[in-house]
XYZ file of N, CA and C in Angstrom:
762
model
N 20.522 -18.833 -1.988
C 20.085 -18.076 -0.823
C 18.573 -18.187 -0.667
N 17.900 -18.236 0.817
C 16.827 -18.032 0.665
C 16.250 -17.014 0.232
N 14.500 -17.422 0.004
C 13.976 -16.071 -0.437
C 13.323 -15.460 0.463
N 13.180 -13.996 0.363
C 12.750 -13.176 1.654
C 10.868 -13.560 1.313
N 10.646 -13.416 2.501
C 9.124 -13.796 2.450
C 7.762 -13.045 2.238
N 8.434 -11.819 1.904
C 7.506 -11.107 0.850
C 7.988 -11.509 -0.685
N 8.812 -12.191 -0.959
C 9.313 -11.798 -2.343
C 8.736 -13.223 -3.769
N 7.766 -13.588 -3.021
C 7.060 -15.297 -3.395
C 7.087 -14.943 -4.923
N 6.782 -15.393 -5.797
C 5.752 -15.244 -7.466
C 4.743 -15.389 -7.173
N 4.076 -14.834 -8.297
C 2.540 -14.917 -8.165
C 2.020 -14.856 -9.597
N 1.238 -16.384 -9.246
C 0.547 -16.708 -10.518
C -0.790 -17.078 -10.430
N -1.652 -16.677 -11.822
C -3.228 -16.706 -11.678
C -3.599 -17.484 -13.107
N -4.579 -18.393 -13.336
C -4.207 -18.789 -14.669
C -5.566 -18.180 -15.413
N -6.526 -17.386 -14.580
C -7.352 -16.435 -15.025
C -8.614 -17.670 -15.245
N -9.996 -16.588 -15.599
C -11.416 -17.186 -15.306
C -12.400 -16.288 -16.248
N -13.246 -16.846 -16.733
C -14.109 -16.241 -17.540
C -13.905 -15.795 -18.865
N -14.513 -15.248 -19.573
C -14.217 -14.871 -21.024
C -12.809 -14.109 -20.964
N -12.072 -13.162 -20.155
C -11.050 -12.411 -19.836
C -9.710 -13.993 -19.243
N -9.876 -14.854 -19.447
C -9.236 -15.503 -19.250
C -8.077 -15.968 -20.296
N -8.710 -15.907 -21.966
C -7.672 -15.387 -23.194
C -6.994 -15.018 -22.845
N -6.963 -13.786 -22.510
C -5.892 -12.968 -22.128
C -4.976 -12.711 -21.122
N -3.263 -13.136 -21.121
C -2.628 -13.429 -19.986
C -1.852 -11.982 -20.332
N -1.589 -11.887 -19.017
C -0.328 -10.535 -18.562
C 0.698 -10.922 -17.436
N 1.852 -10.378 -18.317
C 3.345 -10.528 -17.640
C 3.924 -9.726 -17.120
N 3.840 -9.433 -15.678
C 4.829 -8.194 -14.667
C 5.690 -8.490 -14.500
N 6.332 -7.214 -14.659
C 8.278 -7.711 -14.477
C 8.359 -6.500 -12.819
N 8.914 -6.973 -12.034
C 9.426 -5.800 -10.969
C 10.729 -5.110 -11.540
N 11.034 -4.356 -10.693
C 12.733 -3.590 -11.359
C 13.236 -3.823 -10.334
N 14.975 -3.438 -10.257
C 15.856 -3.460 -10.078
C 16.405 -3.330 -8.596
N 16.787 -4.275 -8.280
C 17.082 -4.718 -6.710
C 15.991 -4.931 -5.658
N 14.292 -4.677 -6.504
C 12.629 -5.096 -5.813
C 13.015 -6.403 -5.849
N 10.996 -6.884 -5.828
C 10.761 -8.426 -5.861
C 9.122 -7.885 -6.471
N 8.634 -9.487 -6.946
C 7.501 -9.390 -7.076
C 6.635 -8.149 -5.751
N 6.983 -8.237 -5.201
C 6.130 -7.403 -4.293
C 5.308 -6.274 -4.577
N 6.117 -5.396 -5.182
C 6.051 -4.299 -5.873
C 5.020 -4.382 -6.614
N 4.670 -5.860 -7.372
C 3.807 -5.847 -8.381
C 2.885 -6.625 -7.931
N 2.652 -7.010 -6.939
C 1.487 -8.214 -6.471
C 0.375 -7.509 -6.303
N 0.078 -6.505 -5.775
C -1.486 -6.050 -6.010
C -1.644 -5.603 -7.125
N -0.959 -5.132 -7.729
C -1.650 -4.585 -9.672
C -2.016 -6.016 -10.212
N -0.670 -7.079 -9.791
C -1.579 -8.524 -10.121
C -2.814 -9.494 -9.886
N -2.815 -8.841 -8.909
C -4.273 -9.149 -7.955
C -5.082 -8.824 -8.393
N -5.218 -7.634 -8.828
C -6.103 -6.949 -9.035
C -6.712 -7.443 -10.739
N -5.437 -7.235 -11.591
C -5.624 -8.163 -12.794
C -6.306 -9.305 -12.740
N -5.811 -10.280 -11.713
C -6.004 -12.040 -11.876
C -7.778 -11.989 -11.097
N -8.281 -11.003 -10.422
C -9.109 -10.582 -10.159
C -10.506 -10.147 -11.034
N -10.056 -9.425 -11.906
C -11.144 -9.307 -13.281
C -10.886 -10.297 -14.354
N -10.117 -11.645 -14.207
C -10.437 -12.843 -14.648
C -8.865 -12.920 -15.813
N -7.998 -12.205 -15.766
C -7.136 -12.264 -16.701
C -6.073 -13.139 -15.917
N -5.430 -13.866 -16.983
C -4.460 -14.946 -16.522
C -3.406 -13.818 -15.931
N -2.497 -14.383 -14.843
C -1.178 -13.047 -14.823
C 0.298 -14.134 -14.777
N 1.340 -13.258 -14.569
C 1.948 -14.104 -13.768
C 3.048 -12.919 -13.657
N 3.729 -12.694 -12.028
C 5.171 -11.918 -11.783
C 5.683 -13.097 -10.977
N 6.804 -13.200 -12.230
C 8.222 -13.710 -11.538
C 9.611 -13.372 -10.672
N 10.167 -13.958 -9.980
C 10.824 -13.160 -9.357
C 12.256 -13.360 -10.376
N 12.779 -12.206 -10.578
C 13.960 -12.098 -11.699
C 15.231 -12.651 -10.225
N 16.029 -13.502 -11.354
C 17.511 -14.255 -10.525
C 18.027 -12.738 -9.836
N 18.504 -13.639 -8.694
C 18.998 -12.092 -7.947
C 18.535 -11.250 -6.726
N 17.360 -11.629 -7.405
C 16.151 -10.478 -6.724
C 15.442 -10.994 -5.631
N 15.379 -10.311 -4.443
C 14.493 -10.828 -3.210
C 15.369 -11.984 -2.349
N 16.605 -11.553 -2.386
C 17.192 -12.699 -1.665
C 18.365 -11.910 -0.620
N 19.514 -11.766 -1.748
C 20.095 -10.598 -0.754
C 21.090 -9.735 -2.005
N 21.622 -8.808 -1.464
C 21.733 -7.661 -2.594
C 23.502 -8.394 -3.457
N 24.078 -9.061 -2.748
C 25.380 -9.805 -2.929
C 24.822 -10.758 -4.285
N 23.333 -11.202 -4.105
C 23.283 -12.881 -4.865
C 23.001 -11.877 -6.585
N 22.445 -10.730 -6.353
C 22.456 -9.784 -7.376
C 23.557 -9.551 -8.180
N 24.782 -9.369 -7.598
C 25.543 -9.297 -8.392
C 26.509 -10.465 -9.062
N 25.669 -11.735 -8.848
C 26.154 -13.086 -9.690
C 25.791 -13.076 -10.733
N 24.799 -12.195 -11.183
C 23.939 -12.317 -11.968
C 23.920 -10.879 -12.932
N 23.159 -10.992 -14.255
C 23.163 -9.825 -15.125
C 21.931 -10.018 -16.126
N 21.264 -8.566 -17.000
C 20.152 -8.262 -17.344
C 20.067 -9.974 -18.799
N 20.420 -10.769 -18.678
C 20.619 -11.933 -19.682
C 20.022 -12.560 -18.983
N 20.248 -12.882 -17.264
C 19.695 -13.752 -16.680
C 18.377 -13.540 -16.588
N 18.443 -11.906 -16.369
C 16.614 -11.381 -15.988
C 15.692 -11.989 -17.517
N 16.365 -11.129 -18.018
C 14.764 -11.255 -19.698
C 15.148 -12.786 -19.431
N 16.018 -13.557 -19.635
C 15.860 -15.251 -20.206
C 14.418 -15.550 -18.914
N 14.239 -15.235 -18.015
C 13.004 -15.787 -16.633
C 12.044 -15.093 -17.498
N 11.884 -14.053 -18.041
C 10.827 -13.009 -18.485
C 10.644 -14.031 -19.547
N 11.364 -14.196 -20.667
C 11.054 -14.891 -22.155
C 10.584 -16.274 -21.917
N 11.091 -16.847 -20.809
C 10.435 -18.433 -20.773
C 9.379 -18.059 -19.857
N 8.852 -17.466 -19.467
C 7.214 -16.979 -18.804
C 6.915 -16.717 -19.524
N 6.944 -15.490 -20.751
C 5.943 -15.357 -21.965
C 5.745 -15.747 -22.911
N 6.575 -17.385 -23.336
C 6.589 -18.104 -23.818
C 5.188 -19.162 -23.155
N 5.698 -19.399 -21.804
C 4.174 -19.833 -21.281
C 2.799 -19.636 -22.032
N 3.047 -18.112 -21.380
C 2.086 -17.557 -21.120
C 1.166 -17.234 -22.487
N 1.817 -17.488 -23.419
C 1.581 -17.445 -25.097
C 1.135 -19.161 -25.686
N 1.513 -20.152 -24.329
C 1.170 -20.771 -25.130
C -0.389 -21.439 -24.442
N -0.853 -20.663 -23.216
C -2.024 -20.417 -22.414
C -3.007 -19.561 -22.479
N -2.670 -18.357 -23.499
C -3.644 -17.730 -23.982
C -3.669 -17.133 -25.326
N -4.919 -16.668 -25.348
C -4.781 -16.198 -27.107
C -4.082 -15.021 -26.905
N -3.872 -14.178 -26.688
C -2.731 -13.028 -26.558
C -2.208 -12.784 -25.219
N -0.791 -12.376 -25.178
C -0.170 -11.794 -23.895
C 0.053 -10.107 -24.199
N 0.178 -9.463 -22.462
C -0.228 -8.205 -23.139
C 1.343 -8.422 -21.859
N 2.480 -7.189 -21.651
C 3.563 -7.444 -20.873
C 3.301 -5.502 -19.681
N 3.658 -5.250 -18.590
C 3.802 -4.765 -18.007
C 4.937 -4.956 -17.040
N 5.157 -3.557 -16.732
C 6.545 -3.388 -16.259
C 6.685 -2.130 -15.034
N 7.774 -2.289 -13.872
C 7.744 -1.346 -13.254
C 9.445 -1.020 -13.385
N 9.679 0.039 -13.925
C 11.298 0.745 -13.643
C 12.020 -0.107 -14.493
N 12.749 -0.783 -13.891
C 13.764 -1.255 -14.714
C 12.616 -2.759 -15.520
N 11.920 -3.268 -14.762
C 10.943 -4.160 -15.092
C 10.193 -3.383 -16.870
N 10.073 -2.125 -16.798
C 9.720 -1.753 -18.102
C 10.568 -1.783 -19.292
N 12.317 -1.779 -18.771
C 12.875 -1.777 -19.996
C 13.041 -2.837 -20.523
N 12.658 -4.417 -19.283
C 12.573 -5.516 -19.536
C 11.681 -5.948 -20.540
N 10.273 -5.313 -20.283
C 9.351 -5.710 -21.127
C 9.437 -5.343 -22.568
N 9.511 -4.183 -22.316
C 10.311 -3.522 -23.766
C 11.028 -4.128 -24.966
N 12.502 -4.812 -24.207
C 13.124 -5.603 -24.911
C 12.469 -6.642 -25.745
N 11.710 -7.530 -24.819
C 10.389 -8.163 -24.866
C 9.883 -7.830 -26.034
N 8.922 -7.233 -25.844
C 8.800 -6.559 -27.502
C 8.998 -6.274 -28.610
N 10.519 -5.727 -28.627
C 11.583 -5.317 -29.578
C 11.906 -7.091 -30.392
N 11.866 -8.014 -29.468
C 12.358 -9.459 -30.080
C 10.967 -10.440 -30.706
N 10.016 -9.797 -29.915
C 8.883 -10.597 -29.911
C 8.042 -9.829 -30.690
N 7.321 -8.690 -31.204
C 6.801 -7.850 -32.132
C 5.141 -8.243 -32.195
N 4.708 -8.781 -33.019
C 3.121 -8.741 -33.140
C 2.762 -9.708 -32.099
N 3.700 -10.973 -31.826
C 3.351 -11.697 -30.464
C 3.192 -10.757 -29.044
N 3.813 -9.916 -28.637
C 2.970 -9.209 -27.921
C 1.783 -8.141 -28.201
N 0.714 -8.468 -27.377
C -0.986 -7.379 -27.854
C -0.111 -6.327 -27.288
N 0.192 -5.714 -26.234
C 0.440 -4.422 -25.590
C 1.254 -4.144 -24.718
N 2.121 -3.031 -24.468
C 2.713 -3.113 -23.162
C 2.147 -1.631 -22.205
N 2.333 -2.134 -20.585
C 1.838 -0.938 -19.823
C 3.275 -0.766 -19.357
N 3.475 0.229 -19.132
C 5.065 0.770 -18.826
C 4.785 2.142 -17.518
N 5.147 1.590 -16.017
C 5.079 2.416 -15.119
C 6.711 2.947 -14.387
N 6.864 4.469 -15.045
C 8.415 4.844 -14.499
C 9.160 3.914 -15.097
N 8.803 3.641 -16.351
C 10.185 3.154 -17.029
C 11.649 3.627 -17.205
N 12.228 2.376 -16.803
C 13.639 3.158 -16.970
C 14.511 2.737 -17.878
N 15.206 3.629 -18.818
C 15.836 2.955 -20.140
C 17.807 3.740 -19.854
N 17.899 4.618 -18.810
C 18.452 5.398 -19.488
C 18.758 6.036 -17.725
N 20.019 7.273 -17.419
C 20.229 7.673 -16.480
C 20.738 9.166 -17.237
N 20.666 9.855 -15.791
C 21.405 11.380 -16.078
C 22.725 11.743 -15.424
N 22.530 10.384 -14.414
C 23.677 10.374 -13.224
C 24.630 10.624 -13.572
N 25.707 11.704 -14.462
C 27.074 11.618 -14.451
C 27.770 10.780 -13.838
N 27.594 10.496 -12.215
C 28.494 9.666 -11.905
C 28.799 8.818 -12.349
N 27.706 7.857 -13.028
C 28.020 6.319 -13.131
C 28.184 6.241 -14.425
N 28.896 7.063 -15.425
C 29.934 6.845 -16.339
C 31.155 6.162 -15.722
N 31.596 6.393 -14.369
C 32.571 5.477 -13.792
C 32.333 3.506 -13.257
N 31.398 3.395 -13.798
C 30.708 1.924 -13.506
C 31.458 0.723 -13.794
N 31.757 0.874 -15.341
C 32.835 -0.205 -15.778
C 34.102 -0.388 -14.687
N 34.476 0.599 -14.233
C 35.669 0.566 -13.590
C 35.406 -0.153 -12.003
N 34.203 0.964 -11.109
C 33.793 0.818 -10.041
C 33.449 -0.844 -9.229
N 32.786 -1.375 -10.576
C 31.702 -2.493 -10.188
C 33.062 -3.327 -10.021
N 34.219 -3.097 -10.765
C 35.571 -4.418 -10.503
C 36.344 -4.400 -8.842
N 35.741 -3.120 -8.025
C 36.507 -3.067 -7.072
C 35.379 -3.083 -5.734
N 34.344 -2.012 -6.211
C 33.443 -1.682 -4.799
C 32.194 -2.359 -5.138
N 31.747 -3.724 -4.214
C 30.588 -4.329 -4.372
C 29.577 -3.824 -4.446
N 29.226 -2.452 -3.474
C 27.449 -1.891 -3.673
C 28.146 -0.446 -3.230
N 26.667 0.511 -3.272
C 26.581 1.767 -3.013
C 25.523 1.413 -1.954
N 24.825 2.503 -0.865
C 23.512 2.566 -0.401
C 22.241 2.663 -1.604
N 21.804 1.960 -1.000
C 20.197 1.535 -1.968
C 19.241 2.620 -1.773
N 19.024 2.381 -3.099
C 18.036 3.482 -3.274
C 16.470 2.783 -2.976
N 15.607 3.028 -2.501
C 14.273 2.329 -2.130
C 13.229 2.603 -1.495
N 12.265 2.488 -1.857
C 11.101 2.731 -0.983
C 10.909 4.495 -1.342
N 11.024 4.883 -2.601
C 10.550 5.931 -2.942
C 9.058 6.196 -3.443
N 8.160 5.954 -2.138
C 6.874 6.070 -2.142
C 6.023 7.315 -1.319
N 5.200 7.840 -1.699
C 5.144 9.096 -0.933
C 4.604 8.734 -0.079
N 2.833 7.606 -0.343
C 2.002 6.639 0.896
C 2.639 6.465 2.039
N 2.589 7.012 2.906
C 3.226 6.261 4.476
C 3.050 5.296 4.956
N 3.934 4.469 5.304
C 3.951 3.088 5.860
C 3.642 2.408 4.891
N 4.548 2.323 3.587
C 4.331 1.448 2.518
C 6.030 0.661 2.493
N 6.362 -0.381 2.375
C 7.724 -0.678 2.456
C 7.713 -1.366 1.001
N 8.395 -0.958 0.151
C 8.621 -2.579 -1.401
C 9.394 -3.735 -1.208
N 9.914 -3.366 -0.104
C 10.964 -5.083 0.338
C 12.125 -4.739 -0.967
N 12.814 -4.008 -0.845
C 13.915 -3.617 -2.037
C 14.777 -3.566 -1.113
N 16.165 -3.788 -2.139
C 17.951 -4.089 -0.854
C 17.754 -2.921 -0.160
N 18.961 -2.853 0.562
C 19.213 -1.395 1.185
C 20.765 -0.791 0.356
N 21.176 -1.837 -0.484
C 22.263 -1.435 -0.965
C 22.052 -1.656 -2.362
N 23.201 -1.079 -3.079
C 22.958 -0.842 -4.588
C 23.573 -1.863 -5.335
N 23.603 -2.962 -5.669
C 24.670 -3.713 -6.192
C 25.792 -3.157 -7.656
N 26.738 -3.082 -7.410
C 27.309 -2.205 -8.688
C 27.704 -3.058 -9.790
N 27.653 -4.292 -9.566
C 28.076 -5.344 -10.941
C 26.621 -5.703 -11.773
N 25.429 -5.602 -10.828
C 24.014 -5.831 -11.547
C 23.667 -4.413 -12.187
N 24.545 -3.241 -11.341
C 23.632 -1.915 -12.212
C 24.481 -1.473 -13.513
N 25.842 -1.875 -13.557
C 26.409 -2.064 -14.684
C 25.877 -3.002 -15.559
N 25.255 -4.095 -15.300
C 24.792 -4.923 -16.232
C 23.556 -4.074 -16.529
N 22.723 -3.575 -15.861
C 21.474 -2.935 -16.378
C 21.941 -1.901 -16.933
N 23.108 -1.007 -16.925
C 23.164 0.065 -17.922
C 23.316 -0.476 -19.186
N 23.782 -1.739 -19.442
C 23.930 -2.747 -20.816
C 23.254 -2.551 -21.340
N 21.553 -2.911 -20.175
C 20.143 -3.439 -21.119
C 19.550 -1.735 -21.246
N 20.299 -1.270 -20.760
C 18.925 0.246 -20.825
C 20.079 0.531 -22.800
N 21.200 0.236 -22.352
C 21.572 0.804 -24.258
C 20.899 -0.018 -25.188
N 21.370 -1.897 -24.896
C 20.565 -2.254 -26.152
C 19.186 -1.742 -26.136
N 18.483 -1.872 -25.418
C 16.934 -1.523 -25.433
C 16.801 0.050 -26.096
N 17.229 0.504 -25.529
C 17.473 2.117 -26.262
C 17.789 1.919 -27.759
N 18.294 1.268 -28.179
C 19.112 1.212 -29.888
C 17.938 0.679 -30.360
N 16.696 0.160 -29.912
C 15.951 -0.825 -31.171
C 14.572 -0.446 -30.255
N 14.603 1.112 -29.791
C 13.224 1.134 -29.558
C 12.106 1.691 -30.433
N 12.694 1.502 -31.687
C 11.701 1.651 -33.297
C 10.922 0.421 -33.608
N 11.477 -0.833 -33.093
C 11.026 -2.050 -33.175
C 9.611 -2.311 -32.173
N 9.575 -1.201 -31.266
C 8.428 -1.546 -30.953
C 7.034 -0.840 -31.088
N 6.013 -1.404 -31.886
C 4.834 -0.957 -32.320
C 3.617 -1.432 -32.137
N 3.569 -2.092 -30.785
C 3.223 -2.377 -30.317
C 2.312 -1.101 -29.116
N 0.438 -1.166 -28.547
C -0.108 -0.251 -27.986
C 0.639 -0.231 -26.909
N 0.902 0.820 -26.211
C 1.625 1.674 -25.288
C 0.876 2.105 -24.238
N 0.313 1.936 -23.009
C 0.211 2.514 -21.926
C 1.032 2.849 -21.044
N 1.845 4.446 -20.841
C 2.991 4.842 -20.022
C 2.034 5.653 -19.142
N 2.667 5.635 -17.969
C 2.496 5.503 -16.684
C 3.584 6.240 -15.705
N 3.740 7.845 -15.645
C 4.709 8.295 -14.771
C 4.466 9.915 -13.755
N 5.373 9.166 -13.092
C 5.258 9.990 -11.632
C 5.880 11.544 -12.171
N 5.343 12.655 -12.068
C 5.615 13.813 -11.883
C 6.673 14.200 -10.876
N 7.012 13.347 -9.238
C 7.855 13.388 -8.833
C 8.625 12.277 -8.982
N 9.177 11.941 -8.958
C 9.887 10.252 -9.376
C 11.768 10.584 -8.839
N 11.929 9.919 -7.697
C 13.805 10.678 -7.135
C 14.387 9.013 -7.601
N 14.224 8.453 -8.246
C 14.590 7.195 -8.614
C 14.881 7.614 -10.328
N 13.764 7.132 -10.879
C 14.348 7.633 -12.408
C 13.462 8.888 -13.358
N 14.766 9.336 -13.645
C 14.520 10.864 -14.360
C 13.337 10.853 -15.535
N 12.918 11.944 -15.861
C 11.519 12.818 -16.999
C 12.444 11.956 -18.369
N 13.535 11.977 -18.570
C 14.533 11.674 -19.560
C 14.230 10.371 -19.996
N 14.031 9.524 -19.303
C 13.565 7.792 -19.575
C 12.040 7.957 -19.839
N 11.346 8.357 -19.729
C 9.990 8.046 -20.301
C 10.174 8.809 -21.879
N 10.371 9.806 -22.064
C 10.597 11.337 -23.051
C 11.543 10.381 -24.194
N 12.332 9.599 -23.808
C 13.489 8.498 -24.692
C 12.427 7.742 -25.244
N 11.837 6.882 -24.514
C 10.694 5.727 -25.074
C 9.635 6.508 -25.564
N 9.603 7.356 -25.777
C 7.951 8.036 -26.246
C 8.401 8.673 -27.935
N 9.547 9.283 -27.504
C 9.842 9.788 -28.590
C 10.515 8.292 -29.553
N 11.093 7.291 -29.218
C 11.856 6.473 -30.383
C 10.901 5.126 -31.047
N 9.589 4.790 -29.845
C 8.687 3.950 -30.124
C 8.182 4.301 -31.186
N 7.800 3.440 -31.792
C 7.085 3.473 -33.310
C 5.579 2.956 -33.109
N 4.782 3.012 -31.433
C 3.463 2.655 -31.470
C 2.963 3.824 -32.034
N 1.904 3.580 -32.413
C 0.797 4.703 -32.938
C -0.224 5.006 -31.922
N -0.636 3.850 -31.162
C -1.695 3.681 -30.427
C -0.978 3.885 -28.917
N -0.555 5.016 -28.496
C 0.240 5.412 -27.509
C -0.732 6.464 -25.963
N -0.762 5.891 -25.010
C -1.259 6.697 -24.062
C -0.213 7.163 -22.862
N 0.066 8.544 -22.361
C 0.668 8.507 -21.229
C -0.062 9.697 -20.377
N -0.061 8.753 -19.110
C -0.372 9.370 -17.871
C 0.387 9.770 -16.700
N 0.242 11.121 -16.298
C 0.787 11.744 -15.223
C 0.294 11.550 -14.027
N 1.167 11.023 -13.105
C 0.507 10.540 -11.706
C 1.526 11.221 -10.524
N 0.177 12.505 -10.262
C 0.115 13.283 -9.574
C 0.562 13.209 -8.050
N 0.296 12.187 -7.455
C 0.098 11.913 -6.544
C 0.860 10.304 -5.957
N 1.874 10.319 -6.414
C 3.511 8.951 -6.250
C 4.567 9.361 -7.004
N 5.149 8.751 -6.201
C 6.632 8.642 -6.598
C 7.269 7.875 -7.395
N 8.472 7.122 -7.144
C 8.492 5.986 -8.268
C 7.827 4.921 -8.347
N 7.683 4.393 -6.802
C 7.182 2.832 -6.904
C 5.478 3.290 -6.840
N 5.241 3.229 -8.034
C 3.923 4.139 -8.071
C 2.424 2.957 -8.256
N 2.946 1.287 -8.597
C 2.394 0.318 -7.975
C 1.969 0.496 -7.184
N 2.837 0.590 -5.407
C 2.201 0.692 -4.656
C 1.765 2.019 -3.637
N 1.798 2.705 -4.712
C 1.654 4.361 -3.672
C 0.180 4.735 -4.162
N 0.245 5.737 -3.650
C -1.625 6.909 -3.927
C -2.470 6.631 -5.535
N -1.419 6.292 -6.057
C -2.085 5.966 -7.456
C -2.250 5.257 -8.439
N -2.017 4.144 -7.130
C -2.357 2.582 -7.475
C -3.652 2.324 -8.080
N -4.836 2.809 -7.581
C -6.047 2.290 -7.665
C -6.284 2.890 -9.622
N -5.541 3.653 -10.014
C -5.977 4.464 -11.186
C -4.738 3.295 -12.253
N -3.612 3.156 -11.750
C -3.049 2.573 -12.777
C -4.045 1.267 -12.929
N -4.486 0.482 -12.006
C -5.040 -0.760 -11.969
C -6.104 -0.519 -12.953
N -7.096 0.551 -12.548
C -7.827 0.723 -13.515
C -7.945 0.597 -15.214
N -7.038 1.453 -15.101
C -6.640 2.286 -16.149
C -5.822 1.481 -16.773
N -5.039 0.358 -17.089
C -4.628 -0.825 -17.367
C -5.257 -1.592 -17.515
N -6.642 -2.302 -16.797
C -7.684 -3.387 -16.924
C -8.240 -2.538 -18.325
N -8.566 -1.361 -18.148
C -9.470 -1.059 -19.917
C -8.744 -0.814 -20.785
N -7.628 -0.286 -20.382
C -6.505 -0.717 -22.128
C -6.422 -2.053 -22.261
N -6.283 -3.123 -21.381
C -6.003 -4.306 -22.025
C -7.430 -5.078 -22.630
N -8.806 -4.717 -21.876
C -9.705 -4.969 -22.602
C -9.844 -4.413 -24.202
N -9.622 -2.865 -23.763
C -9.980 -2.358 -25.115
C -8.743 -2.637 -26.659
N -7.958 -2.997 -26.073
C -6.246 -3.587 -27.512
C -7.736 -4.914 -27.568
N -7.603 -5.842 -26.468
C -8.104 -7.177 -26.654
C -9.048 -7.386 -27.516
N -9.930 -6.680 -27.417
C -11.302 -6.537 -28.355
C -10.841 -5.955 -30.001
N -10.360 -4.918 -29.303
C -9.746 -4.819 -31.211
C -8.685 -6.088 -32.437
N -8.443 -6.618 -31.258
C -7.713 -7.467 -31.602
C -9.020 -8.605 -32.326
């Protein structure tokens, strides 16, 4: 299928002494790079290599999603930070929503090879009672209405389906368990990143990863002012920030 024409990759191979250092955005679940192209910008901007890929599935149409499952996503993620490891002296991984439990995993397999991860509204995990019925659902009813564009900013769109695919969100309840079972494996520095209002994913998925991570060197911030897709809402300009000096400051210690 084609790809929708917000939904491109975007890659920077970085400039200046900050050029060592590459970073890997993952978008989440039924997005596209979009979501993550100005935090990348903004990165590939203060001279750090980046790169967001668009995960199989994603940015095309919500049907080509469900050909596909969280095996297909990390394998695009692992052969980019495989790259991207072999282009700079450290990779640091960032993530939005389901894109965080991606990176995560990431981590959990990969260990001192990743410097750091930034984790915005990560999602590992649901409260939804309903979708204990998933196994069953995803064999009969192709999608639900899509959840999207939970941004408070007005006139912000993420280019996300309008429908829910139910064979890809069963596959992501897969990756939110394994990822959940081996999140001791990661000890790796931690910048979390979450919305106070967030109608996408629950207080429960950040509170899971905070409490089972084994980083020491752990920061989390409350952002007052967005919702989930908090990339591109009111408190964009602070994650960008606030991400460029954790990854300087891991980098240097490093």
């Amino acid at each position: 299928m084609p790809v929708q024409a917000h939904a491109e990759e975007f890659r920077s191979p970085g400039s200046g002494p900050d050029a060592a250092t590459g970073i890997l955005l993952s978008h989440g679940f039924t997005g596209s790079p979009k979501s993550m192209r100005p935090f990348a910008e903004h990165l590939a901007g203060e001279g750090f290599g980046v790169a967001v890929p668009r995960l199989p599935g994603h940015g095309t149409h919500w049907r080509e999603a469900n050909t596909t499952t969280w095996q297909d996503w990390y394998a695009v993620l692992d052969n980019e930070f495989e790259r991207l490891r072999k282009e700079h002296e450290r990779v640091f991984l960032a993530g939005l929503s389901m894109g965080g439990c991606l990176v995560l995993r990431l981590a959990e397999q990969h260990g001192a090879d990743v410097a750091g991860l930034v984790l915005v509204n990560p999602s590992v995990q649901t409260d939804d009672k309903r979708l204990a019925a998933l196994p069953v659902l995803q064999r009969f009813l192709p999608s639900f209405p899509g959840i999207s564009n939970d941004i408070k900013k007005p006139g912000v769109d993420e280019g996300a389906y309008d429908r829910m695919p139910l064979r890809a969100l069963h596959s992501l309840s897969q990756l939110w368990k394994v990822t959940r079972d081996d999140l001791a494996k990661v000890t790796q520095p931690v910048l979390l990143f979450r919305s106070t209002v967030d109608h996408v994913v629950e207080p429960s998925s950040g509170r899971t990863v905070l409490s089972r991570i084994s980083s020491r060197d752990v920061t989390e911030t409350l952002l007052e002012d967005s919702y989930h897709v908090a990339t591109l809402d009111n408190d964009a300009p602070r994650i960008f920030a606030d991400a460029t000096a954790f990854v300087r400051r891991i980098g240097t210690d490093a």
